[in-house]
Amino acid sequence: MTRAEKRQLLYIVVLTLAVRVFVCVATPVIGTDCYNFVHAARCFSNGQYLEAMRHGFHPLFPALIALVHSVLGDYEIAGKVISLFFGAITIFPLYFFTRGLFGHRVGVFAAGFLALNPTHVRLSADIMSDPVHIFLFTTAVWLTWVAIERGAWYLYGLVGAVVCLDYLTRTEGMGLLPIILIWFIITNFRWSKTDILQKILRIGVFTIAFVVTASPYLIFIKKDTGHWHYTNHRAVRIIEGKQEAKRPSTEETRSSKGISKEERTPEAVLLARWKETGQYHRIFIHIINEFAKVFYQPLLLFLFIGLFRVTRPRFEIISLSSIVRSLLSCLASLRLRLESFDYRKELFVISIFCIYLIPLYLIAYKSYFISGRYLLPLVVLSFIWAGLGFERLSACIIGSVGWLARPFLYSSRGMLIIVSIVLAVTLPKTVKIKRKYEVSQKEAGYWIKEHHAGSPVIMGEEKVAFYAESEQILMALENYEVLLFHAREGKADYLVFYKEELLQENPELFRRIEEAEDLQFIKEWVDQHKKEKEHLRLYRFVPETKRED
């Protein structure tokens, strides 16, 4: 790399860190899944390794939190530092892989898209496994072609280890294994001129590195469950047909044990309706729409310019029909560019898209839920072509200005000006702080921590349990008797919920809670969510002995 190229990449690194640090500091409350990651991390820190491994979430991210916590002494800070670090350094594998395809300028632009992506920024500022997963995912894609180009057996082993670390972070990491293995076989036995033993050695080293790294977790699952499997994640059990997701409906929404909040949304109802009516294409369109939202719709033009080419038709502005024919001609001539230095790399990335969409479709089809987070690894890979599209468009703009301006626009300062255009479009969305209206959950957790001796058990909001440093059990919504049974069984000390949410889902249950002798109302916090107020109510379970007295 030249000095100018290093300086330009440094600009992107500074931008990446600055945006993520700001959002990390400004976000007042943790995300939904953070409690589970930290709970597993506490188990690792306390030496309860088997309990930590039993979590549905894979163990690498909680283990990293426990490791960093031993230095920093705070689980929340430890988790955010890990997400921030891996979220920031993801630009390096993306840059180097894109540079191998289209050169330095496109690599810088691709890294710039990642630096400003709103979804990736928010996840990098929270206690979420996604930044670690996306870093390892992107690194594995990049190292795969480094291994193919150089042919060194140790690089194949490194790829196997990185893919396994990605799998140990999130279940989706397993999806890279068959894709990379197939491409290693194709590139070695069709395009490599080395002897057969060396080809077998390379592929064998890749496979062995994965198996050896994954074996402790695989053996644990075998001993814990009695059968060989690669995950305990609920979504995989649903895809495999071992567990059935409840069909969300208006009736079931009101008494919804076993149905998560995500599965009670209007989106879940629509997915269930499309499945039952055979409108399977609409499920696929919904997934593509989620991809567009995570990518950030105003920037999709750059992706299309970089990914597709179209034959320029002759526009004969005579009638409306001639214009329509010209537009149809454009669509008919639409095809992939594949203009990189080695088109096989692009085909490799496209194959990841095609294969990854299959389990994503099955999740939406069987569990009636799909999160944009699941699509983020594919969005990050799509920045390769978005960077190419931005470079093409900027080159077109530069070509239309005078020759005196071109040297300036091609310089580092000129590239900063061009990147600033994307910055102006994206930054307002990127730095928009979420969950400001959930501060009461943090305050309630701190209140419990201050006024309760020892570690309490909380039924209800898990973010409250996180800040109270307590155990959390799910809130049963069928009726009051079921709620009380689960509370006694789990030895719950406190019940916490949003009044408006419970009134919408089960007003009869709220009435019973208000009248119950087993519960003592403690305190209420008020959140201002948009134009409406939400009331977070805290109750304490009265011990049975005291109630009898």
Coordinates of C-alpha atoms in Angstrom, one line a residue:
M1 CA 0.0 0.0 0.0
T2 CA 1.2 3.5 -0.8
R3 CA 1.3 6.3 1.8
A4 CA -1.8 7.9 0.2
E5 CA -3.7 4.6 0.4
K6 CA -2.8 4.1 4.0
R7 CA -3.9 7.6 4.8
Q8 CA -7.3 7.1 3.0
L9 CA -7.9 3.9 4.9
L10 CA -7.0 5.6 8.1
Y11 CA -9.7 8.2 7.5
I12 CA -12.2 5.3 7.3
V13 CA -10.9 3.8 10.5
V14 CA -11.2 7.1 12.4
L15 CA -14.8 7.5 11.0
T16 CA -15.7 4.0 12.0
L17 CA -14.5 4.4 15.5
A18 CA -15.9 7.9 16.0
V19 CA -19.5 6.9 15.0
R20 CA -19.5 3.8 17.0
V21 CA -18.1 5.3 20.2
F22 CA -20.6 8.1 20.0
V23 CA -23.6 5.7 19.6
C24 CA -22.2 3.4 22.3
V25 CA -21.9 6.3 24.9
A26 CA -25.2 7.9 23.9
T27 CA -27.4 4.7 24.0
P28 CA -28.9 4.6 27.5
V29 CA -30.2 1.0 27.7
I30 CA -28.9 -2.4 26.5
G31 CA -30.6 -4.4 23.8
T32 CA -33.0 -7.3 24.2
D33 CA -30.6 -10.3 24.0
C34 CA -27.9 -8.7 26.1
Y35 CA -29.1 -10.2 29.4
N36 CA -28.7 -13.7 28.1
F37 CA -25.1 -13.1 26.8
V38 CA -24.1 -11.5 30.2
H39 CA -25.9 -14.3 32.1
A40 CA -23.8 -16.9 30.3
A41 CA -20.7 -14.8 30.8
R42 CA -21.3 -14.7 34.6
C43 CA -21.5 -18.5 34.5
F44 CA -18.1 -18.6 32.8
S45 CA -16.6 -16.2 35.3
N46 CA -18.0 -18.3 38.2
G47 CA -16.6 -21.5 36.8
Q48 CA -20.1 -22.9 35.9
Y49 CA -18.9 -23.9 32.4
L50 CA -21.6 -26.5 31.8
E51 CA -24.4 -24.1 32.7
A52 CA -22.8 -21.4 30.4
M53 CA -22.7 -23.9 27.5
R54 CA -26.3 -24.9 27.9
H55 CA -27.5 -21.5 26.7
G56 CA -29.2 -21.4 23.3
F57 CA -26.6 -18.8 22.3
H58 CA -23.2 -20.2 21.3
P59 CA -20.4 -19.9 23.8
L60 CA -17.6 -17.8 22.2
F61 CA -19.1 -14.3 22.7
P62 CA -20.0 -14.9 26.4
A63 CA -16.6 -16.4 27.0
L64 CA -15.0 -13.2 25.5
I65 CA -17.2 -11.1 27.8
A66 CA -16.0 -13.1 30.8
L67 CA -12.4 -12.7 29.8
V68 CA -12.6 -9.0 29.3
H69 CA -14.6 -8.6 32.5
S70 CA -11.7 -10.1 34.4
V71 CA -9.7 -7.0 33.3
L72 CA -12.4 -4.3 33.3
G73 CA -14.5 -5.5 36.2
D74 CA -17.9 -4.6 34.6
Y75 CA -19.9 -6.9 32.3
E76 CA -21.8 -4.1 30.5
I77 CA -18.5 -2.3 29.6
A78 CA -16.8 -5.6 28.7
G79 CA -19.6 -6.6 26.3
K80 CA -19.7 -3.2 24.6
V81 CA -15.9 -3.0 24.3
I82 CA -15.9 -6.4 22.5
S83 CA -18.7 -5.4 20.1
L84 CA -17.0 -2.0 19.5
F85 CA -13.6 -3.6 18.7
F86 CA -14.8 -6.3 16.4
G87 CA -17.3 -4.0 14.7
A88 CA -14.6 -1.5 13.9
I89 CA -12.0 -4.0 12.7
T90 CA -14.4 -5.6 10.3
I91 CA -13.5 -2.9 7.8
F92 CA -10.1 -4.5 7.3
P93 CA -11.1 -8.0 5.8
L94 CA -13.8 -6.2 3.8
Y95 CA -11.3 -3.7 2.4
F96 CA -8.7 -6.3 1.6
F97 CA -11.1 -8.7 -0.1
T98 CA -12.7 -5.8 -2.1
R99 CA -9.3 -4.5 -3.0
G100 CA -8.4 -7.9 -4.5
L101 CA -11.5 -7.7 -6.6
F102 CA -11.7 -4.1 -7.8
G103 CA -8.7 -2.2 -6.4
H104 CA -8.0 0.3 -3.6
R105 CA -10.6 3.0 -4.3
V106 CA -13.5 0.5 -4.4
G107 CA -12.1 -1.1 -1.2
V108 CA -12.1 2.2 0.6
F109 CA -15.7 3.0 -0.6
A110 CA -16.9 -0.5 0.5
A111 CA -15.3 0.1 4.0
G112 CA -17.0 3.5 4.1
F113 CA -20.4 1.9 3.5
L114 CA -19.7 -0.4 6.4
A115 CA -18.4 2.4 8.6
L116 CA -21.8 4.2 8.3
N117 CA -24.3 1.4 8.1
P118 CA -26.9 2.2 10.8
T119 CA -27.7 -1.4 11.7
H120 CA -24.0 -2.4 12.0
V121 CA -23.2 0.7 14.1
R122 CA -26.0 0.0 16.5
L123 CA -25.0 -3.6 17.0
S124 CA -21.4 -2.5 17.4
A125 CA -22.5 -0.2 20.3
D126 CA -24.4 -2.9 22.1
I127 CA -23.7 -6.3 23.9
M128 CA -24.5 -8.4 20.8
S129 CA -22.7 -11.3 19.2
D130 CA -23.4 -9.9 15.7
P131 CA -20.2 -7.8 15.3
V132 CA -18.0 -10.7 16.3
H133 CA -19.9 -13.0 13.9
I134 CA -19.7 -10.6 11.0
F135 CA -16.0 -10.0 11.5
L136 CA -15.2 -13.7 11.5
F137 CA -17.7 -14.3 8.6
T138 CA -16.0 -11.6 6.5
T139 CA -12.5 -12.7 7.5
A140 CA -13.3 -16.3 6.5
V141 CA -14.6 -15.1 3.1
W142 CA -11.4 -13.1 2.5
L143 CA -9.0 -15.8 3.8
T144 CA -10.6 -18.4 1.6
W145 CA -9.4 -16.7 -1.5
V146 CA -6.0 -15.9 0.0
A147 CA -5.6 -19.7 0.6
I148 CA -6.7 -20.5 -2.9
E149 CA -4.4 -18.0 -4.5
R150 CA -1.3 -18.9 -2.4
G151 CA -2.0 -22.6 -2.0
A152 CA -0.3 -22.9 1.4
W153 CA -1.7 -25.7 3.5
Y154 CA -1.5 -23.7 6.8
L155 CA -3.8 -21.0 5.2
Y156 CA -6.4 -23.8 4.7
G157 CA -6.1 -24.7 8.3
L158 CA -6.5 -21.0 9.3
V159 CA -9.7 -20.8 7.3
G160 CA -11.1 -23.9 9.0
A161 CA -10.3 -22.4 12.4
V162 CA -11.9 -19.0 11.6
V163 CA -15.0 -20.7 10.2
C164 CA -15.3 -22.7 13.4
L165 CA -14.9 -19.6 15.6
D166 CA -17.7 -18.0 13.6
Y167 CA -19.8 -21.1 14.2
L168 CA -19.0 -21.0 18.0
T169 CA -20.2 -17.4 17.9
R170 CA -23.5 -17.9 16.0
T171 CA -25.2 -20.9 14.5
E172 CA -25.2 -19.3 11.1
G173 CA -21.4 -19.6 11.0
M174 CA -21.9 -23.3 10.2
G175 CA -23.4 -22.2 6.8
L176 CA -19.9 -21.2 5.6
L177 CA -18.5 -24.7 6.0
P178 CA -20.2 -26.5 3.1
I179 CA -19.8 -23.4 0.8
I180 CA -16.1 -23.1 1.4
L181 CA -15.5 -26.8 1.3
I182 CA -17.2 -27.1 -2.1
W183 CA -15.2 -24.2 -3.5
F184 CA -11.9 -25.6 -2.1
I185 CA -12.7 -28.9 -3.9
I186 CA -13.6 -27.1 -7.2
T187 CA -10.6 -24.8 -7.2
N188 CA -8.1 -27.6 -6.3
F189 CA -9.4 -30.4 -8.5
R190 CA -10.4 -28.3 -11.5
W191 CA -8.0 -25.3 -11.6
S192 CA -5.0 -26.3 -9.5
K193 CA -2.1 -28.0 -11.2
T194 CA -0.5 -29.5 -8.0
D195 CA -0.3 -33.2 -7.4
I196 CA -3.3 -35.1 -6.0
L197 CA -1.8 -35.7 -2.5
Q198 CA -1.2 -31.9 -2.0
K199 CA -4.8 -31.2 -3.0
I200 CA -6.1 -33.8 -0.5
L201 CA -3.8 -32.4 2.2
R202 CA -5.1 -28.9 1.8
I203 CA -8.8 -29.9 2.0
G204 CA -8.0 -32.3 4.8
V205 CA -6.2 -29.6 6.9
F206 CA -9.2 -27.3 6.4
T207 CA -11.7 -30.0 7.6
I208 CA -9.5 -31.2 10.5
A209 CA -9.0 -27.6 11.7
F210 CA -12.7 -27.1 11.9
V211 CA -13.5 -30.4 13.5
V212 CA -10.7 -30.1 16.1
T213 CA -11.8 -26.5 17.1
A214 CA -15.5 -27.4 17.2
S215 CA -15.1 -30.8 19.0
P216 CA -15.3 -29.6 22.6
Y217 CA -18.7 -27.9 22.0
L218 CA -20.0 -30.8 19.9
I219 CA -19.0 -33.3 22.5
F220 CA -20.7 -31.2 25.2
I221 CA -24.0 -31.2 23.2
K222 CA -23.7 -35.0 22.8
K223 CA -23.2 -35.5 26.5
D224 CA -25.8 -33.0 27.6
T225 CA -28.6 -34.0 25.2
G226 CA -27.7 -37.6 24.4
H227 CA -27.5 -37.2 20.7
W228 CA -25.1 -35.6 18.2
H229 CA -26.0 -32.1 17.0
Y230 CA -24.3 -28.8 16.3
T231 CA -26.5 -26.4 18.2
N232 CA -29.2 -26.0 20.9
H233 CA -30.7 -22.9 19.2
R234 CA -34.5 -22.8 19.0
A235 CA -34.6 -21.5 15.4
V236 CA -32.6 -24.6 14.2
R237 CA -35.0 -26.9 16.0
I238 CA -37.9 -25.2 14.3
I239 CA -36.3 -25.4 10.8
E240 CA -35.6 -29.1 11.3
G241 CA -39.2 -29.7 12.4
K242 CA -38.2 -30.8 15.9
Q243 CA -40.1 -27.9 17.4
E244 CA -43.2 -26.2 16.0
A245 CA -43.7 -22.5 16.3
K246 CA -47.2 -21.4 17.4
R247 CA -49.2 -19.8 14.7
P248 CA -49.7 -16.1 15.8
S249 CA -53.3 -14.8 15.6
T250 CA -55.5 -12.2 17.2
E251 CA -56.9 -14.7 19.6
E252 CA -53.6 -16.3 20.6
T253 CA -52.0 -12.9 21.0
R254 CA -54.1 -12.2 24.1
S255 CA -52.9 -15.4 25.9
S256 CA -49.5 -16.1 24.5
K257 CA -47.4 -18.4 26.5
G258 CA -44.6 -19.8 24.3
I259 CA -45.0 -17.0 21.7
S260 CA -42.3 -14.4 21.9
K261 CA -42.9 -10.7 21.4
E262 CA -41.5 -11.0 17.9
E263 CA -43.9 -13.7 17.0
R264 CA -46.9 -11.6 18.2
T265 CA -46.2 -8.7 15.8
P266 CA -48.3 -7.9 12.7
E267 CA -45.3 -9.1 10.6
A268 CA -45.7 -12.5 12.2
V269 CA -49.4 -12.6 11.4
L270 CA -48.7 -11.7 7.8
L271 CA -46.1 -14.4 7.4
A272 CA -48.4 -17.0 8.8
R273 CA -51.2 -15.8 6.5
W274 CA -49.0 -16.0 3.4
K275 CA -47.8 -19.4 4.4
E276 CA -51.4 -20.7 4.8
T277 CA -52.6 -19.2 1.6
G278 CA -49.7 -20.4 -0.4
Q279 CA -48.2 -17.0 -1.2
Y280 CA -44.7 -18.2 -0.7
H281 CA -43.2 -15.6 -3.0
R282 CA -44.4 -12.8 -0.7
I283 CA -42.3 -14.4 2.1
F284 CA -39.3 -14.1 -0.1
I285 CA -40.2 -10.5 -1.1
H286 CA -40.5 -9.7 2.6
I287 CA -36.9 -11.1 3.2
I288 CA -35.6 -8.9 0.3
N289 CA -37.4 -5.9 1.8
E290 CA -35.6 -6.6 5.2
F291 CA -32.3 -6.7 3.3
A292 CA -33.1 -3.3 1.7
K293 CA -33.9 -1.8 5.1
V294 CA -30.7 -3.1 6.7
F295 CA -28.7 -2.0 3.7
Y296 CA -30.4 1.5 4.0
Q297 CA -32.7 2.2 1.0
P298 CA -31.3 5.6 -0.1
L299 CA -28.0 3.9 -0.9
L300 CA -29.4 0.9 -2.9
L301 CA -28.7 2.7 -6.2
F302 CA -25.0 2.2 -5.7
L303 CA -25.5 -1.5 -5.2
F304 CA -27.5 -1.8 -8.5
I305 CA -24.9 0.2 -10.4
G306 CA -22.1 -2.0 -9.1
L307 CA -23.8 -5.4 -9.3
F308 CA -25.7 -5.1 -12.7
R309 CA -25.0 -3.9 -16.1
V310 CA -27.6 -2.9 -18.7
T311 CA -27.4 -2.4 -22.4
R312 CA -28.2 1.2 -23.2
P313 CA -31.3 1.3 -25.4
R314 CA -32.1 3.8 -28.0
F315 CA -34.8 6.1 -26.7
E316 CA -37.2 7.1 -29.4
I317 CA -39.3 9.7 -27.6
I318 CA -42.3 9.4 -29.9
S319 CA -45.0 7.8 -27.8
L320 CA -45.6 6.3 -24.4
S321 CA -45.4 2.8 -25.9
S322 CA -41.9 3.4 -27.3
I323 CA -40.7 4.6 -23.8
V324 CA -42.2 1.4 -22.2
R325 CA -40.5 -0.8 -24.9
S326 CA -37.2 0.9 -24.1
L327 CA -37.6 0.3 -20.4
L328 CA -38.5 -3.3 -21.0
S329 CA -35.4 -3.6 -23.1
C330 CA -33.4 -2.4 -20.2
L331 CA -34.8 -5.0 -17.9
A332 CA -34.3 -7.7 -20.5
S333 CA -30.7 -6.8 -20.9
L334 CA -30.0 -6.7 -17.1
R335 CA -27.2 -9.0 -16.1
L336 CA -24.4 -9.3 -13.5
R337 CA -21.3 -7.4 -14.2
L338 CA -18.6 -9.9 -13.0
E339 CA -15.9 -7.5 -14.0
S340 CA -13.4 -8.1 -11.2
F341 CA -9.8 -9.2 -11.7
D342 CA -11.0 -12.8 -10.9
Y343 CA -14.7 -13.3 -11.6
R344 CA -14.6 -16.5 -9.5
K345 CA -14.4 -14.5 -6.4
E346 CA -17.6 -12.7 -7.2
L347 CA -19.3 -16.0 -8.0
F348 CA -18.1 -17.3 -4.6
V349 CA -19.8 -14.3 -2.9
I350 CA -23.0 -14.8 -5.0
S351 CA -23.0 -18.5 -4.0
I352 CA -23.0 -17.4 -0.3
F353 CA -26.0 -15.2 -1.0
C354 CA -27.9 -18.0 -2.7
I355 CA -27.2 -20.7 -0.1
Y356 CA -27.8 -18.4 2.9
L357 CA -31.2 -17.3 1.7
I358 CA -32.4 -20.9 2.0
P359 CA -32.3 -21.1 5.9
L360 CA -33.4 -17.5 6.2
Y361 CA -36.5 -18.3 4.1
L362 CA -37.1 -21.4 6.3
I363 CA -36.9 -19.3 9.4
A364 CA -39.5 -16.9 8.1
Y365 CA -41.6 -19.7 6.8
K366 CA -41.6 -21.9 9.9
S367 CA -41.2 -19.5 12.8
Y368 CA -43.1 -16.5 11.4
F369 CA -40.2 -14.2 12.2
I370 CA -37.2 -12.8 10.4
S371 CA -34.8 -10.2 11.8
G372 CA -32.8 -7.8 9.7
R373 CA -29.8 -8.8 11.9
Y374 CA -29.9 -12.2 10.2
L375 CA -29.3 -10.5 6.9
L376 CA -26.5 -8.2 8.0
P377 CA -23.6 -10.5 6.9
L378 CA -25.0 -10.6 3.4
V379 CA -25.5 -6.8 3.5
V380 CA -21.8 -6.4 4.5
L381 CA -20.7 -8.5 1.5
S382 CA -23.0 -6.5 -0.8
F383 CA -20.9 -3.4 0.1
I384 CA -18.3 -4.9 -2.3
W385 CA -20.6 -4.0 -5.2
A386 CA -21.9 -0.9 -3.6
G387 CA -18.4 0.4 -3.4
L388 CA -17.9 -0.4 -7.1
G389 CA -21.2 1.4 -7.9
F390 CA -20.1 4.4 -5.9
E391 CA -16.7 4.4 -7.7
R392 CA -18.4 4.2 -11.1
L393 CA -20.7 7.1 -10.3
S394 CA -18.0 9.3 -8.8
A395 CA -15.8 8.6 -11.8
C396 CA -18.7 9.6 -14.1
I397 CA -19.1 12.9 -12.1
I398 CA -15.4 13.5 -12.2
G399 CA -15.4 12.9 -16.0
S400 CA -17.9 15.7 -16.5
V401 CA -15.9 18.4 -14.7
G402 CA -12.9 20.3 -16.1
W403 CA -9.5 18.8 -16.2
L404 CA -8.1 21.1 -13.5
A405 CA -10.5 19.6 -11.0
R406 CA -9.8 16.0 -11.7
P407 CA -6.4 15.7 -9.9
F408 CA -8.0 17.2 -6.8
L409 CA -11.0 14.9 -6.9
Y410 CA -8.8 11.8 -7.3
S411 CA -6.6 12.9 -4.3
S412 CA -7.3 12.0 -0.6
R413 CA -9.1 15.3 -0.1
G414 CA -11.2 14.7 -3.1
M415 CA -12.2 11.2 -1.9
L416 CA -13.1 12.7 1.5
I417 CA -15.5 15.1 -0.3
I418 CA -17.1 12.2 -2.2
V419 CA -17.4 10.1 0.9
S420 CA -19.0 13.2 2.7
I421 CA -21.9 12.9 0.2
V422 CA -22.7 9.4 1.6
L423 CA -22.0 10.7 5.1
A424 CA -24.7 13.5 4.8
V425 CA -27.3 11.0 3.6
T426 CA -26.5 8.2 6.1
L427 CA -25.3 9.9 9.3
P428 CA -28.7 11.2 10.6
K429 CA -30.0 7.6 10.5
T430 CA -26.7 6.1 11.9
V431 CA -26.5 8.3 15.0
K432 CA -30.2 8.2 15.8
I433 CA -30.2 6.9 19.4
K434 CA -32.6 4.0 20.1
R435 CA -34.3 3.0 23.4
K436 CA -34.2 6.4 25.0
Y437 CA -37.7 5.7 26.3
E438 CA -36.6 2.6 28.1
V439 CA -34.5 4.4 30.7
S440 CA -37.1 3.4 33.4
Q441 CA -36.0 -0.2 33.1
K442 CA -32.5 0.8 34.0
E443 CA -33.7 2.8 36.9
A444 CA -35.9 0.0 38.2
G445 CA -33.0 -2.4 38.0
Y446 CA -30.8 -0.1 40.0
W447 CA -33.6 0.5 42.5
I448 CA -33.9 -3.3 43.1
K449 CA -30.2 -3.7 43.3
E450 CA -30.0 -1.0 46.0
H451 CA -33.0 -2.1 48.1
H452 CA -32.7 -5.9 47.9
A453 CA -30.0 -7.8 49.8
G454 CA -28.5 -10.6 47.8
S455 CA -29.4 -11.5 44.2
P456 CA -33.2 -11.4 43.6
V457 CA -35.2 -13.3 41.0
I458 CA -37.3 -11.1 38.7
M459 CA -40.3 -12.2 36.6
G460 CA -40.8 -10.0 33.6
E461 CA -38.6 -7.5 31.8
E462 CA -35.1 -8.9 31.3
K463 CA -33.4 -5.5 31.0
V464 CA -34.6 -4.8 34.6
A465 CA -33.0 -8.1 35.6
F466 CA -29.8 -7.2 33.9
Y467 CA -29.3 -3.9 35.7
A468 CA -30.4 -5.5 39.0
E469 CA -27.8 -8.2 38.4
S470 CA -30.4 -10.9 39.1
E471 CA -31.9 -14.0 37.7
Q472 CA -34.9 -13.6 35.3
I473 CA -37.8 -15.9 34.5
L474 CA -40.4 -15.3 31.8
M475 CA -43.8 -13.8 32.6
A476 CA -46.6 -16.3 32.1
L477 CA -49.6 -14.6 30.5
E478 CA -52.4 -17.2 30.5
N479 CA -54.0 -16.2 33.8
Y480 CA -53.1 -15.2 37.3
E481 CA -53.0 -18.8 38.7
V482 CA -50.5 -19.9 36.1
L483 CA -48.4 -16.7 36.7
L484 CA -48.3 -17.3 40.4
F485 CA -47.4 -21.0 39.9
H486 CA -44.4 -20.2 37.7
A487 CA -43.4 -17.4 40.1
R488 CA -43.4 -19.8 43.1
E489 CA -41.7 -22.5 41.2
G490 CA -38.9 -20.1 40.1
K491 CA -38.8 -18.4 43.5
A492 CA -39.4 -15.0 42.1
D493 CA -39.1 -12.0 44.3
Y494 CA -40.4 -9.3 42.0
L495 CA -42.8 -8.9 39.1
V496 CA -42.2 -6.1 36.6
F497 CA -44.1 -5.2 33.5
Y498 CA -45.4 -2.4 31.4
K499 CA -49.0 -1.6 32.3
E500 CA -50.1 -0.6 28.8
E501 CA -48.6 -3.7 27.2
L502 CA -50.3 -6.1 29.7
L503 CA -53.6 -4.3 29.3
Q504 CA -53.5 -4.8 25.6
E505 CA -52.5 -8.5 25.8
N506 CA -54.5 -9.6 28.9
P507 CA -56.6 -7.0 30.7
E508 CA -58.1 -9.7 33.0
L509 CA -54.7 -10.7 34.2
F510 CA -53.8 -7.0 35.0
R511 CA -57.0 -6.7 37.0
R512 CA -56.2 -9.9 39.0
I513 CA -52.7 -8.6 39.7
E514 CA -54.0 -5.3 41.0
E515 CA -56.4 -7.2 43.4
A516 CA -54.0 -10.0 44.4
E517 CA -53.0 -10.5 48.0
D518 CA -49.9 -12.4 46.9
L519 CA -48.5 -9.2 45.4
Q520 CA -47.5 -5.9 46.9
F521 CA -47.2 -2.8 44.7
I522 CA -43.8 -1.2 45.2
K523 CA -43.1 1.6 42.7
E524 CA -44.0 2.9 39.2
W525 CA -41.8 4.6 36.6
V526 CA -43.1 6.6 33.6
D527 CA -41.5 6.5 30.1
Q528 CA -42.4 9.0 27.4
H529 CA -42.6 6.9 24.2
K530 CA -43.3 9.2 21.2
K531 CA -46.5 11.0 22.2
E532 CA -47.7 8.3 24.7
K533 CA -46.7 7.5 28.2
E534 CA -45.8 4.0 29.3
H535 CA -45.9 2.9 33.0
L536 CA -43.4 0.4 34.3
R537 CA -44.9 -1.2 37.4
L538 CA -42.9 -3.1 40.1
Y539 CA -44.5 -5.5 42.5
R540 CA -43.1 -7.8 45.2
F541 CA -44.3 -11.3 45.8
V542 CA -45.5 -11.7 49.3
P543 CA -44.0 -14.9 50.9
E544 CA -46.6 -17.5 51.6
T545 CA -45.7 -17.6 55.3
K546 CA -46.2 -13.9 55.7
R547 CA -49.5 -13.9 53.8
E548 CA -50.9 -16.7 56.0
D549 CA -49.9 -14.7 59.1

